[in-house]
């Protein structure tokens, strides 16, 4: 008896790169014993709606697109209470989460790893009433991903983020925040903050700190204070490049975080707009989702299943 798969893909991600491989991907799924239902996303949040409504009827949900597409599928699964594993075929311009798990960039290999692999549990995040897979962030550069035109992102890739971001450097917005984690509590003026479960952000490594595990129940937090002069700015840059520590950057691990501000702060969740909030409560949802990964390889950043 065939197992049932719901395959949700974003036809615009990564210059539409999946279109030329779609038949071969479906062939791998069918040969792997799956009866496949295919759904190309029609609009923003369509993947979430379809997953939420129909995901409970399938043995496996596979998402293909960028991190935003994966976010929609995971959010749909968790908000609807579906327990089935997911597979991920990265097809976006950045794919931070796939890079963290060393999921193959070759779409056909990624499809093969899904049908031949085993499920591994990983952590997700709750952000007030929303869900994120690997990052919640605010401040400098964080609006770039959802304000940059999709076609520009497809053509320029990482350069699109950099080109948009450099235009903001001379008009840095800061927020006066009160921050409370498991063992940390402080306040101040901050220009950037992120709560992550990933080894890279925006395709750039070094930002999320050492000893990152994707299933350990804790997030990595980075908060950058507003520099008062060029010396403090240089200190921040040197620290981000990994050459020194800085009192201008708060870095710690926590299972949860509360962030308060007197004004509305725009947030981004997995590279997509997450709304404006005065109070944010973030919780780590340990082992909330299962993802299919290669059976015989040592999976980086994931503890071996018991």
Short mmCIF file of C-alpha atoms in Angstrom, two decimals:
data_model
loop_
_atom_site.label_atom_id
_atom_site.label_comp_id
_atom_site.label_asym_id
_atom_site.label_seq_id
_atom_site.Cartn_x
_atom_site.Cartn_y
_atom_site.Cartn_z
CA UNK A 1 0.00 0.00 0.00
CA UNK A 2 1.43 3.37 -1.04
CA UNK A 3 2.24 5.99 1.54
CA UNK A 4 0.74 9.41 0.89
CA UNK A 5 2.87 12.54 0.38
CA UNK A 6 1.86 16.19 0.08
CA UNK A 7 4.52 18.03 -1.95
CA UNK A 8 4.32 21.83 -1.59
CA UNK A 9 6.74 23.91 -3.65
CA UNK A 10 7.28 27.58 -4.40
CA UNK A 11 7.63 27.88 -8.21
CA UNK A 12 9.37 31.28 -7.91
CA UNK A 13 12.11 30.43 -5.42
CA UNK A 14 15.70 30.53 -6.66
CA UNK A 15 14.94 31.71 -10.21
CA UNK A 16 12.32 28.98 -10.55
CA UNK A 17 15.07 26.38 -10.48
CA UNK A 18 12.75 23.54 -9.45
CA UNK A 19 10.73 23.63 -12.69
CA UNK A 20 13.33 21.82 -14.78
CA UNK A 21 13.75 19.12 -12.11
CA UNK A 22 10.14 18.60 -11.11
CA UNK A 23 9.50 15.45 -13.15
CA UNK A 24 12.68 13.77 -11.87
CA UNK A 25 11.83 14.71 -8.26
CA UNK A 26 8.34 13.23 -8.59
CA UNK A 27 9.81 10.09 -10.15
CA UNK A 28 12.07 9.65 -7.10
CA UNK A 29 9.10 10.06 -4.76
CA UNK A 30 6.93 7.55 -6.66
CA UNK A 31 9.76 5.01 -6.87
CA UNK A 32 10.18 5.51 -3.12
CA UNK A 33 6.66 4.19 -2.61
CA UNK A 34 4.69 7.40 -2.29
CA UNK A 35 1.41 8.47 -3.83
CA UNK A 36 2.14 12.15 -4.37
CA UNK A 37 -0.19 15.15 -4.29
CA UNK A 38 1.51 18.25 -5.74
CA UNK A 39 0.67 21.82 -4.77
CA UNK A 40 2.57 24.82 -6.22
CA UNK A 41 2.07 27.79 -3.88
CA UNK A 42 -0.17 30.47 -5.35
CA UNK A 43 0.54 33.40 -3.04
CA UNK A 44 2.15 34.47 0.22
CA UNK A 45 1.04 32.18 3.10
CA UNK A 46 -0.62 29.72 0.70
CA UNK A 47 1.74 26.97 1.88
CA UNK A 48 0.64 27.54 5.47
CA UNK A 49 -3.07 27.38 4.60
CA UNK A 50 -2.71 24.19 2.54
CA UNK A 51 -0.57 22.46 5.18
CA UNK A 52 -2.94 23.42 7.97
CA UNK A 53 -6.02 22.26 6.07
CA UNK A 54 -4.74 19.13 4.37
CA UNK A 55 -1.51 18.09 6.10
CA UNK A 56 -3.20 15.66 8.47
CA UNK A 57 -4.25 13.46 5.56
CA UNK A 58 -0.70 12.54 4.53
CA UNK A 59 2.16 10.44 5.87
CA UNK A 60 4.83 12.94 4.82
CA UNK A 61 4.83 16.64 3.92
CA UNK A 62 7.64 17.85 1.65
CA UNK A 63 8.42 21.54 1.18
CA UNK A 64 10.57 22.98 -1.59
CA UNK A 65 11.52 26.65 -1.80
CA UNK A 66 13.38 29.06 0.40
CA UNK A 67 13.35 29.28 4.17
CA UNK A 68 10.07 31.20 3.98
CA UNK A 69 8.34 28.25 2.29
CA UNK A 70 9.67 25.89 4.95
CA UNK A 71 8.46 28.30 7.64
CA UNK A 72 4.94 28.24 6.18
CA UNK A 73 4.81 24.44 6.15
CA UNK A 74 6.19 24.05 9.68
CA UNK A 75 3.85 26.76 11.00
CA UNK A 76 0.90 25.02 9.34
CA UNK A 77 1.91 21.69 10.85
CA UNK A 78 2.32 22.98 14.39
CA UNK A 79 -0.72 25.25 14.51
CA UNK A 80 -2.93 22.42 13.23
CA UNK A 81 -1.35 19.82 15.52
CA UNK A 82 -0.16 17.55 12.69
CA UNK A 83 2.52 15.07 13.82
CA UNK A 84 3.87 13.77 10.50
CA UNK A 85 7.52 14.22 9.44
CA UNK A 86 8.54 16.79 6.85
CA UNK A 87 11.10 16.75 4.06
CA UNK A 88 12.89 19.79 2.68
CA UNK A 89 14.29 20.41 -0.80
CA UNK A 90 16.04 23.80 -0.65
CA UNK A 91 15.47 26.00 -3.70
CA UNK A 92 15.84 29.55 -2.36
CA UNK A 93 18.62 32.10 -2.62
CA UNK A 94 19.89 31.68 0.96
CA UNK A 95 18.60 28.46 2.64
CA UNK A 96 20.14 29.02 6.08
CA UNK A 97 18.28 26.13 7.69
CA UNK A 98 19.25 23.65 4.96
CA UNK A 99 22.88 24.77 5.26
CA UNK A 100 22.78 24.17 9.01
CA UNK A 101 21.67 20.57 8.48
CA UNK A 102 23.91 20.01 5.44
CA UNK A 103 20.85 19.15 3.35
CA UNK A 104 22.05 18.63 -0.21
CA UNK A 105 21.81 21.59 -2.58
CA UNK A 106 21.31 19.07 -5.36
CA UNK A 107 17.53 18.80 -5.55
CA UNK A 108 17.51 15.21 -6.77
CA UNK A 109 19.86 14.12 -3.99
CA UNK A 110 17.74 15.99 -1.44
CA UNK A 111 14.64 14.17 -2.75
CA UNK A 112 16.45 10.82 -2.50
CA UNK A 113 17.55 11.58 1.05
CA UNK A 114 13.92 12.27 1.98
CA UNK A 115 12.56 8.92 0.76
CA UNK A 116 15.54 6.90 2.01
CA UNK A 117 16.17 8.81 5.25
CA UNK A 118 14.88 8.67 8.80
CA UNK A 119 13.14 11.39 10.83
CA UNK A 120 15.13 13.52 13.27
CA UNK A 121 13.44 15.84 15.75
CA UNK A 122 14.50 19.49 15.79
CA UNK A 123 13.48 22.58 17.74
CA UNK A 124 11.17 25.31 16.49
CA UNK A 125 10.28 28.64 18.08
CA UNK A 126 7.08 30.22 19.33
CA UNK A 127 6.93 33.98 18.81
CA UNK A 128 3.85 35.31 20.65
CA UNK A 129 1.11 33.49 18.70
CA UNK A 130 3.30 32.75 15.67
CA UNK A 131 5.90 30.09 14.80
CA UNK A 132 9.41 30.33 13.36
CA UNK A 133 11.85 27.65 12.26
CA UNK A 134 15.30 29.14 12.81
CA UNK A 135 15.36 32.91 13.43
CA UNK A 136 13.41 35.83 14.85
CA UNK A 137 15.16 39.16 14.42
CA UNK A 138 14.74 42.94 14.51
CA UNK A 139 16.74 46.00 13.58
CA UNK A 140 19.51 46.70 11.11
CA UNK A 141 19.13 44.78 7.81
CA UNK A 142 16.24 42.61 9.03
CA UNK A 143 13.66 44.29 6.78
CA UNK A 144 15.85 43.80 3.72
CA UNK A 145 14.68 40.26 3.00
CA UNK A 146 10.99 41.11 2.77
CA UNK A 147 11.43 44.55 1.17
CA UNK A 148 13.83 43.40 -1.53
CA UNK A 149 11.99 42.62 -4.76
CA UNK A 150 11.69 38.86 -5.37
CA UNK A 151 13.14 39.12 -8.86
CA UNK A 152 16.09 41.11 -7.49
CA UNK A 153 16.69 38.41 -4.87
CA UNK A 154 16.61 35.73 -7.56
CA UNK A 155 19.07 37.54 -9.80
CA UNK A 156 21.54 38.79 -7.22
CA UNK A 157 21.24 36.24 -4.43
CA UNK A 158 23.22 37.30 -1.37
CA UNK A 159 24.32 40.49 -3.11
CA UNK A 160 20.70 41.71 -3.02
CA UNK A 161 20.77 41.69 0.76
CA UNK A 162 24.10 43.48 0.88
CA UNK A 163 23.13 46.13 -1.70
CA UNK A 164 19.87 46.92 0.09
CA UNK A 165 21.51 46.78 3.50
CA UNK A 166 24.34 49.21 2.80
CA UNK A 167 21.80 51.92 2.04
CA UNK A 168 20.70 51.79 5.71
CA UNK A 169 24.07 52.21 7.40
CA UNK A 170 23.90 55.98 7.66
CA UNK A 171 20.44 56.07 9.24
CA UNK A 172 20.56 53.42 11.94
CA UNK A 173 17.36 53.05 13.98
CA UNK A 174 17.71 51.94 17.59
CA UNK A 175 15.20 50.68 20.16
CA UNK A 176 15.26 51.03 23.93
CA UNK A 177 14.60 47.49 25.12
CA UNK A 178 14.15 45.55 28.33
CA UNK A 179 15.36 41.99 27.75
CA UNK A 180 14.93 38.97 30.01
CA UNK A 181 16.17 35.42 29.38
CA UNK A 182 16.73 32.38 31.60
CA UNK A 183 19.80 33.86 33.30
CA UNK A 184 20.11 37.30 31.71
CA UNK A 185 18.24 40.55 32.27
CA UNK A 186 19.26 44.01 31.03
CA UNK A 187 18.11 47.08 29.12
CA UNK A 188 19.58 49.58 26.68
CA UNK A 189 19.57 50.98 23.16
CA UNK A 190 19.93 48.24 20.55
CA UNK A 191 20.26 48.43 16.75
CA UNK A 192 19.96 44.70 16.07
CA UNK A 193 18.84 41.53 17.76
CA UNK A 194 18.25 37.92 16.80
CA UNK A 195 17.09 34.72 18.44
CA UNK A 196 18.28 31.82 16.31
CA UNK A 197 18.61 28.08 15.92
CA UNK A 198 20.99 28.01 12.96
CA UNK A 199 24.68 28.13 12.08
CA UNK A 200 24.25 30.93 9.53
CA UNK A 201 21.99 33.93 8.98
CA UNK A 202 21.52 35.47 5.57
CA UNK A 203 24.14 33.04 4.29
CA UNK A 204 26.75 34.48 6.65
CA UNK A 205 28.33 32.30 9.32
CA UNK A 206 29.97 33.41 12.60
CA UNK A 207 26.85 35.29 13.67
CA UNK A 208 25.13 32.62 15.75
CA UNK A 209 27.99 31.66 18.07
CA UNK A 210 29.75 28.36 18.85
CA UNK A 211 28.32 24.98 19.86
CA UNK A 212 25.02 25.35 18.01
CA UNK A 213 22.75 22.30 18.16
CA UNK A 214 19.36 22.32 16.50
CA UNK A 215 17.68 19.95 18.97
CA UNK A 216 19.03 21.00 22.38
CA UNK A 217 16.04 23.07 23.52
CA UNK A 218 17.90 26.39 23.61
CA UNK A 219 18.28 29.36 21.28
CA UNK A 220 21.35 31.43 20.56
CA UNK A 221 20.73 35.15 21.21
CA UNK A 222 22.71 38.11 19.87
CA UNK A 223 21.91 41.75 20.67
CA UNK A 224 24.01 44.65 19.36
CA UNK A 225 24.00 47.91 21.34
CA UNK A 226 23.86 51.27 19.56
CA UNK A 227 27.41 52.60 19.02
CA UNK A 228 27.97 56.14 20.34
CA UNK A 229 31.06 56.80 18.22
CA UNK A 230 33.25 55.39 15.47
CA UNK A 231 35.42 53.49 17.97
CA UNK A 232 32.46 51.55 19.29
CA UNK A 233 31.28 50.88 15.73
CA UNK A 234 34.71 49.49 14.83
CA UNK A 235 34.63 47.36 17.97
CA UNK A 236 31.30 45.86 16.90
CA UNK A 237 32.57 45.13 13.39
CA UNK A 238 35.75 43.51 14.73
CA UNK A 239 33.70 41.30 17.03
CA UNK A 240 31.33 40.23 14.25
CA UNK A 241 34.34 39.31 12.13
CA UNK A 242 35.48 37.05 14.95
CA UNK A 243 38.65 38.89 15.88
CA UNK A 244 37.66 40.02 19.41
CA UNK A 245 34.89 40.16 21.99
CA UNK A 246 32.92 43.34 22.60
CA UNK A 247 30.90 44.79 25.46
CA UNK A 248 28.68 46.25 22.72
CA UNK A 249 27.34 42.78 21.86
CA UNK A 250 25.31 40.60 24.22
CA UNK A 251 25.53 36.88 23.36
CA UNK A 252 23.91 34.09 25.36
CA UNK A 253 21.79 30.92 25.18
CA UNK A 254 18.27 30.61 26.58
CA UNK A 255 15.12 28.48 26.41
CA UNK A 256 12.99 31.61 26.23
CA UNK A 257 13.14 35.39 25.95
CA UNK A 258 10.94 38.39 26.68
CA UNK A 259 11.62 41.66 24.87
CA UNK A 260 9.76 44.86 25.80
CA UNK A 261 9.84 48.28 24.13
CA UNK A 262 7.71 51.43 24.52
CA UNK A 263 7.36 51.68 20.73
CA UNK A 264 6.36 49.13 18.11
CA UNK A 265 9.36 47.11 16.88
CA UNK A 266 9.22 45.45 13.41
CA UNK A 267 10.35 41.82 13.52
CA UNK A 268 11.21 39.31 10.83
CA UNK A 269 10.59 35.57 11.20
CA UNK A 270 12.63 33.28 8.94
CA UNK A 271 13.21 36.18 6.55
CA UNK A 272 9.55 37.18 6.27
CA UNK A 273 7.73 40.10 7.90
CA UNK A 274 6.60 39.14 11.41
CA UNK A 275 4.64 42.26 12.38
CA UNK A 276 5.34 45.13 14.80
CA UNK A 277 5.26 44.44 18.54
CA UNK A 278 5.83 46.26 21.83
CA UNK A 279 6.08 43.02 23.82
CA UNK A 280 7.48 39.78 22.45
CA UNK A 281 7.56 36.41 24.17
CA UNK A 282 9.76 33.78 22.53
CA UNK A 283 9.88 30.13 23.61
CA UNK A 284 11.90 27.19 22.36
CA UNK A 285 9.64 24.32 21.28
CA UNK A 286 12.05 21.45 21.83
CA UNK A 287 11.75 18.56 19.35
CA UNK A 288 8.58 20.13 17.91
CA UNK A 289 9.07 18.91 14.34
CA UNK A 290 10.61 15.86 12.67
CA UNK A 291 12.62 16.26 9.46
CA UNK A 292 13.81 13.51 7.13
CA UNK A 293 17.61 13.32 6.94
CA UNK A 294 20.04 10.75 5.46
CA UNK A 295 20.02 7.44 7.31
CA UNK A 296 23.68 6.49 7.31
CA UNK A 297 25.45 9.84 7.49
CA UNK A 298 26.35 11.48 10.77
CA UNK A 299 23.91 14.37 10.89
CA UNK A 300 25.64 17.57 11.98
CA UNK A 301 24.04 19.63 14.74
CA UNK A 302 21.48 16.95 15.54
CA UNK A 303 21.86 14.38 18.31
CA UNK A 304 21.55 10.78 17.13
CA UNK A 305 18.03 9.39 17.62
CA UNK A 306 17.65 7.04 20.57
#
